[in-house]
Coordinates of C-alpha atoms and ligand atoms in Angstrom, one line a residue:
Chain A
X2 CA 0.0 0.0 -0.1
X3 CA 1.2 3.4 -0.9
X4 CA 2.2 5.9 1.8
X5 CA -0.8 8.0 2.5
X6 CA -0.8 11.9 2.6
X7 CA -2.1 11.5 6.3
X8 CA 0.9 9.6 7.3
X9 CA 3.2 11.9 5.7
X10 CA 1.4 15.0 7.3
X11 CA 1.8 13.5 10.7
X12 CA 5.6 13.0 10.2
X13 CA 6.3 16.5 9.0
X14 CA 3.8 18.3 11.5
X15 CA 5.8 16.3 14.4
X16 CA 9.1 17.7 13.0
X17 CA 7.6 21.2 12.9
X18 CA 6.3 20.7 16.6
X19 CA 9.7 19.4 17.8
X20 CA 11.5 22.3 16.1
X21 CA 9.4 25.0 17.6
X22 CA 9.7 23.3 21.1
X23 CA 13.3 22.7 21.1
X24 CA 12.9 18.8 21.0
X25 CA 16.2 18.6 18.9
X26 CA 17.5 15.2 20.1
X27 CA 14.2 13.8 19.1
X28 CA 14.4 15.7 15.8
X29 CA 17.5 14.0 14.9
X30 CA 15.7 10.5 15.0
X31 CA 13.4 11.8 12.4
X32 CA 15.9 11.3 9.7
X33 CA 17.4 8.4 7.9
X34 CA 21.1 8.0 8.4
X35 CA 21.8 9.1 5.0
X36 CA 19.3 11.9 5.0
X37 CA 19.8 15.5 4.2
X38 CA 18.4 18.7 5.6
X39 CA 19.0 21.4 3.0
X40 CA 18.4 25.2 2.9
X41 CA 19.4 26.2 -0.5
X42 CA 20.1 29.9 -1.9
X43 CA 19.5 29.3 -5.7
X44 CA 15.6 28.7 -6.1
X45 CA 16.0 26.4 -9.1
X46 CA 19.0 24.1 -7.8
X47 CA 18.4 20.5 -7.5
X48 CA 22.1 19.4 -7.3
X49 CA 22.7 20.8 -3.8
X50 CA 26.1 19.3 -3.4
X51 CA 27.7 21.4 -6.2
X52 CA 26.6 24.8 -4.9
X53 CA 26.7 27.2 -2.1
X54 CA 23.6 26.7 0.2
X55 CA 22.8 28.2 3.5
X56 CA 22.8 24.8 5.1
X57 CA 23.6 21.4 3.6
X58 CA 23.5 19.1 6.5
X59 CA 24.3 15.3 6.5
X60 CA 23.9 13.3 9.8
X61 CA 27.0 14.5 11.2
X62 CA 26.4 18.3 10.5
X63 CA 22.7 17.9 12.0
X64 CA 24.1 16.5 15.0
X65 CA 26.6 19.4 15.4
X66 CA 24.0 22.0 14.8
X67 CA 21.8 20.5 17.6
X68 CA 25.0 20.5 19.9
X69 CA 25.7 24.1 19.1
X70 CA 22.1 25.2 19.7
X71 CA 21.9 23.6 23.1
X72 CA 25.5 24.1 24.2
X73 CA 25.0 27.6 25.7
X74 CA 28.2 28.5 24.1
X75 CA 26.7 30.3 21.0
X76 CA 25.7 33.9 21.8
X77 CA 23.3 33.9 19.1
X78 CA 21.5 30.9 20.4
X79 CA 21.6 31.9 24.0
X80 CA 19.0 32.9 24.7
X81 CA 17.5 31.0 21.9
X82 CA 15.3 32.5 19.3
X83 CA 11.6 31.4 19.7
X84 CA 9.6 30.3 16.7
X85 CA 6.2 29.5 15.7
X86 CA 5.6 27.7 12.4
X87 CA 2.7 26.6 10.6
X88 CA 2.5 24.0 7.6
X89 CA -0.2 24.0 5.1
X90 CA -1.0 23.6 1.3
X91 CA 0.1 19.8 1.5
X92 CA 0.4 18.0 -1.9
X93 CA 1.6 14.6 -2.4
X94 CA 3.7 14.4 -5.7
X95 CA 4.7 10.7 -5.7
X96 CA 3.9 7.7 -3.5
X97 CA 5.0 4.1 -3.2
X98 CA 5.1 1.7 -0.4
X99 CA 8.6 2.6 0.1
X100 CA 8.9 6.2 -0.3
X101 CA 7.0 9.4 -1.3
X102 CA 7.8 13.0 -2.1
X103 CA 5.5 15.8 -1.1
X104 CA 5.5 19.6 -0.6
X105 CA 3.8 22.1 1.4
X106 CA 4.0 25.6 2.6
X107 CA 5.7 26.8 6.0
X108 CA 5.1 30.3 7.4
X109 CA 7.4 30.8 10.3
X110 CA 7.5 33.7 12.8
X111 CA 10.6 34.2 14.8
X112 CA 11.3 36.4 17.9
X113 CA 14.7 37.2 19.3
X114 CA 16.1 40.2 21.2
X115 CA 12.8 41.8 20.8
X116 CA 12.7 41.7 17.1
X117 CA 10.2 39.7 15.0
X118 CA 11.1 38.2 11.7
X119 CA 8.9 36.3 9.0
X120 CA 9.9 33.6 6.7
X121 CA 7.8 32.0 4.2
X122 CA 8.9 28.9 2.5
X123 CA 8.1 26.1 0.3
X124 CA 9.1 22.8 2.0
X125 CA 10.1 19.7 -0.2
X126 CA 10.1 16.2 1.6
X127 CA 11.3 12.8 0.5
X128 CA 10.1 10.4 3.0
X129 CA 11.3 6.7 3.3
X130 CA 9.5 3.7 4.9
X131 CA 12.1 2.0 7.2
X132 CA 11.9 -0.7 9.7
X133 CA 11.5 1.9 12.3
X134 CA 8.5 3.5 10.3
X135 CA 8.5 6.5 8.0
X136 CA 11.6 8.7 8.0
X137 CA 12.8 11.8 6.3
X138 CA 15.5 11.2 3.8
X139 CA 15.6 14.8 2.2
X140 CA 13.9 18.1 3.5
X141 CA 14.6 21.1 1.4
X142 CA 13.6 24.5 2.8
X143 CA 13.1 27.0 -0.2
X144 CA 12.9 30.2 1.4
X145 CA 10.7 32.9 -0.4
X146 CA 13.7 35.3 0.2
X147 CA 16.5 32.9 -0.3
X148 CA 18.2 35.4 -2.8
X149 CA 17.8 38.5 -0.8
X150 CA 19.9 39.4 2.3
X151 CA 18.7 37.4 5.5
X152 CA 19.4 38.1 8.9
X153 CA 21.1 35.6 11.3
X154 CA 19.0 32.4 11.7
X155 CA 20.4 30.5 14.8
X156 CA 17.8 27.8 14.8
X157 CA 16.6 25.1 12.5
X158 CA 14.1 26.3 9.8
Chain B
X15 CA 12.6 61.4 -19.2
X16 CA 15.5 60.2 -17.0
X17 CA 13.9 56.9 -15.9
X18 CA 13.5 56.0 -19.6
X19 CA 17.0 55.4 -19.8
X20 CA 16.4 52.2 -17.8
X21 CA 14.4 50.7 -20.8
X22 CA 17.2 51.2 -23.2
X23 CA 16.4 54.1 -25.1
X24 CA 14.2 57.3 -25.6
X25 CA 10.8 56.7 -27.2
X26 CA 9.6 58.9 -30.0
X27 CA 12.7 61.2 -30.2
X28 CA 11.3 63.5 -32.8
X29 CA 9.3 64.9 -29.9
X30 CA 12.3 66.6 -29.0
X31 CA 12.8 68.3 -32.3
X32 CA 16.6 68.4 -32.2
X33 CA 16.9 69.6 -28.7
X34 CA 17.9 66.1 -27.3
X35 CA 21.8 65.7 -27.2
X36 CA 22.1 62.1 -25.9
X37 CA 26.0 62.5 -25.6
X38 CA 25.4 65.0 -22.9
X39 CA 23.1 62.8 -20.9
X40 CA 25.1 59.5 -20.3
X41 CA 24.7 57.2 -17.4
X42 CA 27.1 58.2 -14.6
X43 CA 30.3 56.5 -15.2
X44 CA 32.9 55.6 -12.4
X45 CA 36.7 55.2 -12.6
X46 CA 37.4 51.5 -12.8
X47 CA 40.7 49.6 -12.4
X48 CA 41.4 46.1 -11.7
X49 CA 44.4 44.4 -9.9
X50 CA 45.0 40.6 -9.8
X51 CA 41.3 39.8 -10.8
X52 CA 39.9 42.2 -8.1
X53 CA 37.7 45.2 -9.9
X54 CA 37.6 48.4 -7.9
X55 CA 35.5 51.4 -8.8
X56 CA 35.3 55.1 -7.5
X57 CA 32.9 58.0 -8.2
X58 CA 35.9 60.2 -7.6
X59 CA 37.5 60.7 -11.0
X60 CA 40.5 62.5 -9.5
X61 CA 41.5 59.6 -7.1
X62 CA 44.9 58.3 -7.1
X63 CA 45.7 55.3 -9.3
X64 CA 44.5 52.0 -7.9
X65 CA 48.3 50.8 -7.9
X66 CA 49.1 53.6 -5.5
X67 CA 45.9 53.2 -3.5
X68 CA 46.6 49.4 -2.8
X69 CA 50.4 50.1 -2.5
X70 CA 51.7 47.9 0.1
X71 CA 48.6 45.8 0.2
X72 CA 49.2 44.2 -3.3
X73 CA 51.6 41.6 -2.3
X74 CA 49.0 40.3 0.0
X75 CA 46.5 40.2 -2.6
X76 CA 48.9 38.1 -4.7
X77 CA 49.5 35.7 -1.6
X78 CA 45.6 35.4 -1.3
X79 CA 45.1 34.5 -4.8
X80 CA 47.3 31.4 -4.5
X81 CA 44.3 29.7 -3.2
X82 CA 43.6 28.9 -6.9
X83 CA 46.4 26.5 -6.5
X84 CA 47.6 27.2 -10.0
X85 CA 44.2 27.8 -11.4
X86 CA 42.4 31.0 -11.7
X87 CA 40.3 32.0 -8.5
X88 CA 36.7 32.0 -9.2
X89 CA 33.6 33.0 -7.2
X90 CA 31.3 30.2 -6.2
X91 CA 28.2 31.9 -4.8
X92 CA 27.7 34.0 -1.7
X93 CA 25.7 34.5 1.6
X94 CA 24.2 37.8 1.9
X95 CA 22.8 39.1 5.3
X96 CA 22.2 42.2 7.3
X97 CA 22.8 43.2 10.8
X98 CA 21.4 46.2 13.0
X99 CA 24.5 48.0 13.5
X100 CA 27.0 50.4 12.1
X101 CA 29.4 49.3 9.2
X102 CA 32.6 50.2 11.2
X103 CA 32.1 47.4 13.6
X104 CA 32.4 44.9 10.8
X105 CA 35.5 46.7 9.4
X106 CA 37.0 46.3 12.7
X107 CA 36.0 42.5 13.0
X108 CA 38.3 41.4 9.9
X109 CA 41.3 42.7 11.8
X110 CA 40.3 41.5 15.3
X111 CA 41.7 38.1 16.2
X112 CA 41.0 38.3 20.0
X113 CA 37.2 37.9 19.6
X114 CA 37.8 34.5 17.8
X115 CA 38.2 32.1 20.9
X116 CA 35.4 33.7 22.7
X117 CA 32.6 34.5 20.1
X118 CA 33.6 31.3 18.2
X119 CA 33.6 28.7 20.9
X120 CA 30.6 26.9 19.5
X121 CA 32.4 26.7 16.1
X122 CA 35.6 25.5 17.7
X123 CA 33.5 22.8 19.5
X124 CA 32.3 21.4 16.0
X125 CA 35.8 20.8 14.5
X126 CA 38.5 18.2 15.4
X127 CA 41.1 18.8 17.7
X128 CA 43.8 19.4 15.1
X129 CA 41.7 22.2 13.6
X130 CA 41.0 23.6 16.9
X131 CA 44.8 23.9 17.4
X132 CA 45.3 25.5 14.0
X133 CA 42.8 28.1 15.1
X134 CA 44.4 28.6 18.5
X135 CA 46.3 31.7 17.3
X136 CA 45.7 34.5 19.7
X137 CA 48.9 34.0 21.6
X138 CA 50.9 32.6 18.6
X139 CA 53.4 34.1 16.4
X140 CA 51.1 36.1 14.1
X141 CA 50.8 39.6 13.8
X142 CA 48.8 42.8 12.6
X143 CA 50.6 45.2 10.2
X144 CA 49.4 48.5 9.0
X145 CA 49.8 48.5 5.2
X146 CA 48.8 52.4 4.6
X147 CA 45.8 54.0 3.3
X148 CA 43.7 52.1 6.1
X149 CA 44.7 48.9 4.9
X150 CA 46.1 46.2 7.2
X151 CA 46.8 42.5 7.4
X152 CA 46.2 40.1 10.3
X153 CA 48.3 37.0 10.1
X154 CA 46.8 34.4 12.3
X155 CA 48.6 31.3 11.0
X156 CA 52.0 32.2 9.9
X157 CA 52.5 28.7 8.1
X158 CA 49.8 29.3 5.8
X159 CA 50.8 32.9 4.7
X160 CA 52.5 31.5 1.3
X161 CA 50.5 28.4 0.0
X162 CA 53.2 27.5 -2.4
X163 CA 55.4 26.9 0.6
X164 CA 55.5 24.0 3.0
X165 CA 54.1 21.6 0.6
X166 CA 55.9 18.8 2.6
X167 CA 53.9 19.6 5.7
X168 CA 51.6 16.7 6.9
X169 CA 48.2 16.8 5.4
X170 CA 45.5 17.5 8.2
X171 CA 43.3 14.7 9.2
X172 CA 40.2 16.7 7.9
X173 CA 41.5 16.8 4.4
X174 CA 42.7 13.0 4.4
X175 CA 39.8 11.8 2.5
X176 CA 40.1 14.5 -0.2
X177 CA 43.9 13.9 -0.4
X178 CA 43.2 10.3 -1.1
X179 CA 40.6 11.0 -3.8
X180 CA 42.7 13.7 -5.4
X181 CA 45.8 11.2 -5.6
X182 CA 43.8 8.9 -8.1
X183 CA 44.1 11.9 -10.6
X184 CA 46.9 14.2 -9.5
X185 CA 50.6 13.7 -8.8
X186 CA 51.5 13.9 -5.0
X187 CA 52.9 17.5 -5.1
X188 CA 49.8 18.7 -6.8
X189 CA 47.6 17.0 -4.5
X190 CA 49.4 18.8 -1.7
X191 CA 49.0 22.0 -3.2
X192 CA 45.4 21.6 -3.8
X193 CA 44.7 20.5 -0.2
X194 CA 46.7 23.4 1.1
X195 CA 44.6 25.8 -1.0
X196 CA 41.4 24.4 0.0
X197 CA 42.4 25.1 3.6
X198 CA 42.6 28.6 2.8
X199 CA 45.0 31.3 3.7
X200 CA 46.2 32.1 7.3
X201 CA 45.6 35.8 7.2
X202 CA 42.9 38.3 6.8
X203 CA 43.6 41.4 4.3
X204 CA 41.4 44.3 5.4
X205 CA 41.3 46.8 2.4
X206 CA 39.8 50.1 3.2
X207 CA 37.0 50.8 3.2
X208 CA 34.7 47.8 2.4
X209 CA 36.7 44.7 1.0
X210 CA 38.3 42.0 3.0
X211 CA 40.3 39.1 1.5
X212 CA 39.5 37.0 4.7
X213 CA 41.3 33.6 5.0
X214 CA 39.1 31.6 2.5
X215 CA 36.5 33.9 1.2
X216 CA 35.7 37.6 0.3
X217 CA 33.8 40.0 2.5
X218 CA 32.2 42.9 1.1
X219 CA 30.2 45.4 3.2
X220 CA 27.7 47.9 2.5
X221 CA 26.4 50.4 5.0
X222 CA 22.6 50.7 4.3
X223 CA 22.1 53.4 7.1
X224 CA 24.0 54.4 10.2
X225 CA 22.5 51.4 12.0
X226 CA 22.3 48.9 9.3
X227 CA 24.8 47.0 7.4
X228 CA 24.6 44.5 4.5
X229 CA 27.7 42.1 4.3
X230 CA 28.3 39.7 1.5
X231 CA 30.4 36.4 2.2
X232 CA 31.6 35.4 -1.3
X233 CA 32.8 31.8 -1.6
X234 CA 35.9 31.2 -3.8
X235 CA 37.5 28.2 -5.6
X236 CA 39.6 26.9 -8.3
X237 CA 38.4 27.7 -11.8
X238 CA 39.1 24.6 -13.6
X239 CA 40.2 22.7 -10.6
X240 CA 38.8 19.3 -9.4
X241 CA 35.1 19.4 -8.3
X242 CA 35.5 17.4 -5.3
X243 CA 38.0 20.0 -3.8
X244 CA 35.6 22.8 -4.7
X245 CA 32.9 21.1 -3.1
X246 CA 34.9 20.6 0.2
X247 CA 35.5 24.4 0.0
X248 CA 31.8 25.1 -0.4
X249 CA 31.1 22.9 2.7
X250 CA 33.6 24.7 4.7
X251 CA 32.1 28.0 3.6
X252 CA 28.7 26.9 4.7
X253 CA 30.0 25.4 8.1
X254 CA 31.3 28.9 9.4
X255 CA 29.9 31.6 7.1
X256 CA 26.4 33.0 6.4
X257 CA 23.2 33.5 8.3
X258 CA 23.0 29.8 9.1
X259 CA 26.7 29.0 9.5
X260 CA 28.2 28.2 12.9
X261 CA 30.4 31.4 13.0
X262 CA 28.6 34.3 11.3
X263 CA 25.6 34.4 13.5
X264 CA 27.6 34.7 16.6
X265 CA 29.7 37.5 14.9
X266 CA 26.3 39.3 13.9
X267 CA 25.1 38.8 17.6
X268 CA 28.2 40.6 18.7
X269 CA 27.9 43.5 16.5
X270 CA 24.3 43.9 17.5
X271 CA 25.5 44.0 21.2
X272 CA 28.2 46.6 20.3
X273 CA 25.7 48.7 18.6
X274 CA 23.3 48.5 21.5
X275 CA 26.0 49.4 24.0
X276 CA 27.1 52.2 21.9
X277 CA 23.7 54.0 22.8
X278 CA 25.0 54.1 26.5
X279 CA 26.2 57.7 26.0
X280 CA 28.4 60.0 24.0
X281 CA 31.1 60.3 26.6
X282 CA 32.0 56.6 26.9
X283 CA 35.5 55.8 25.7
X284 CA 36.2 53.3 22.8
X285 CA 39.7 51.6 23.5
X286 CA 41.7 51.1 20.5
X287 CA 45.0 50.9 22.2
X288 CA 45.5 47.2 22.4
X289 CA 49.0 46.4 21.4
X290 CA 50.2 49.9 21.2
X291 CA 52.6 49.4 24.0
X292 CA 54.8 47.1 22.0
X293 CA 53.9 48.2 18.3
X294 CA 57.2 48.7 16.3
X295 CA 58.0 49.7 12.7
X296 CA 59.3 47.5 9.9
X297 CA 62.0 48.8 7.8
X298 CA 59.7 49.5 5.0
X299 CA 57.9 51.8 7.6
X300 CA 54.9 49.6 8.4
X301 CA 53.6 49.6 11.8
X302 CA 53.1 46.1 13.4
X303 CA 52.3 44.5 16.6
X304 CA 51.1 41.2 17.9
X305 CA 48.3 39.2 16.3
X306 CA 45.7 40.4 18.9
X307 CA 46.7 44.1 18.6
X308 CA 44.2 46.7 17.3
X309 CA 46.9 48.2 14.9
X310 CA 44.6 47.4 11.9
X311 CA 41.7 49.0 13.5
X312 CA 43.9 52.2 14.2
X313 CA 45.0 52.0 10.5
X314 CA 41.2 52.0 9.3
X315 CA 40.2 54.7 11.7
X316 CA 43.2 57.0 10.6
X317 CA 42.0 56.7 7.0
X318 CA 38.4 57.2 7.9
X319 CA 39.1 60.3 9.7
X320 CA 40.9 61.5 6.7
X321 CA 37.9 60.7 4.4
X322 CA 35.4 62.4 6.9
X323 CA 37.4 65.5 7.3
X324 CA 38.2 65.9 3.7
X325 CA 42.0 66.2 4.1
X326 CA 42.6 65.0 0.5
X327 CA 45.9 63.9 -0.4
X328 CA 46.8 63.5 3.3
Ligands
FE2_23 FE1 34.3 36.4 14.1

């Protein structure tokens, strides 16, 4: 049976909830060992390895990112930014019993040092069915303003 | 009519019945000159030649360009971000070694012990040198000043995999040259007012207002060099630089706090005397002091004062 849209939504909204509430260690477990978390700059690029991105994280870099955010040794993350994100406009693009790809919209609001920033993004996911259930094999955060000047983002989009 | 220029021409020119002399209405042109692939422009037509302006900074540009490892240096994309503070705090940053072990603790936590050791330069043999015209160089890792030298030095562990991959296609000496280039230069060259050749990338700053500054961190690589080596450079750039790097957000936070601190009052002192007590002069006249000295900041502020007080030619 193909992976259903409802199963996919359950996983990625769980991810959103964990990121907004700082459950970063649990967040790491949502990914496959080969999984990638990518925040590209170029809106059209697919071959992320060959170009400069804001983030191109394999398992090792994701773990380092989490350690950094929780360490208290990064002044941009201590105190941490607070975020609220909403996911919506889900569409399954392709689905089988082993994997699926879907995309959705994300609206995120960040509060840090008394300042509010808004980031709209298209999220593209590739999910894979594993022995431990459905996992994220690829998450691509395509920020609406990726080619504009950003401000520091010391959290996980 | 002026805005029509943007569309590439003047519509219905007969409407001016001979009273439109387009040769008298050109776009504003800048004085443009190039040095070793870097293009500089000025609105001031009477400014000294670029050769003279760069002066003693030129040999350091040449050293920086050795990151091409025999190929030309190319740009490979950029991170662009703003911070709510004055541009001069970022100007200072590129010639400030002593913030590194404090502000970049979390970056240092994320690299191996060998790399931590390389970046432990604040009490090392490096130096800061005033190169004239507001330019300065901060040498953090003296062994990595000339990338063509020291090719027999051991390859750092973090580049072992890359070196093994490169060895399939390149002779040993070239592998070593490429790997050294990938690691970047051991110095920051600060060119007044807005360009830095900063270890392994270009930093261009642009003041947007008194309290807002835009910064571009431009990644560089080897034009025609091996893709795998350029990809390692991209990953290193992403690791530290940009709004989601492990380094830049902490720098931006520090600048933000400095800006807020500056609102404390007009009469508070800003100390720029670090390293002054043991500052000395080289034979060529350059002032220099230890790696954590504010010699480079003093150089930049002297030039800034000249520009702001219009003492042309001083
Ligand atoms: Fe820094």
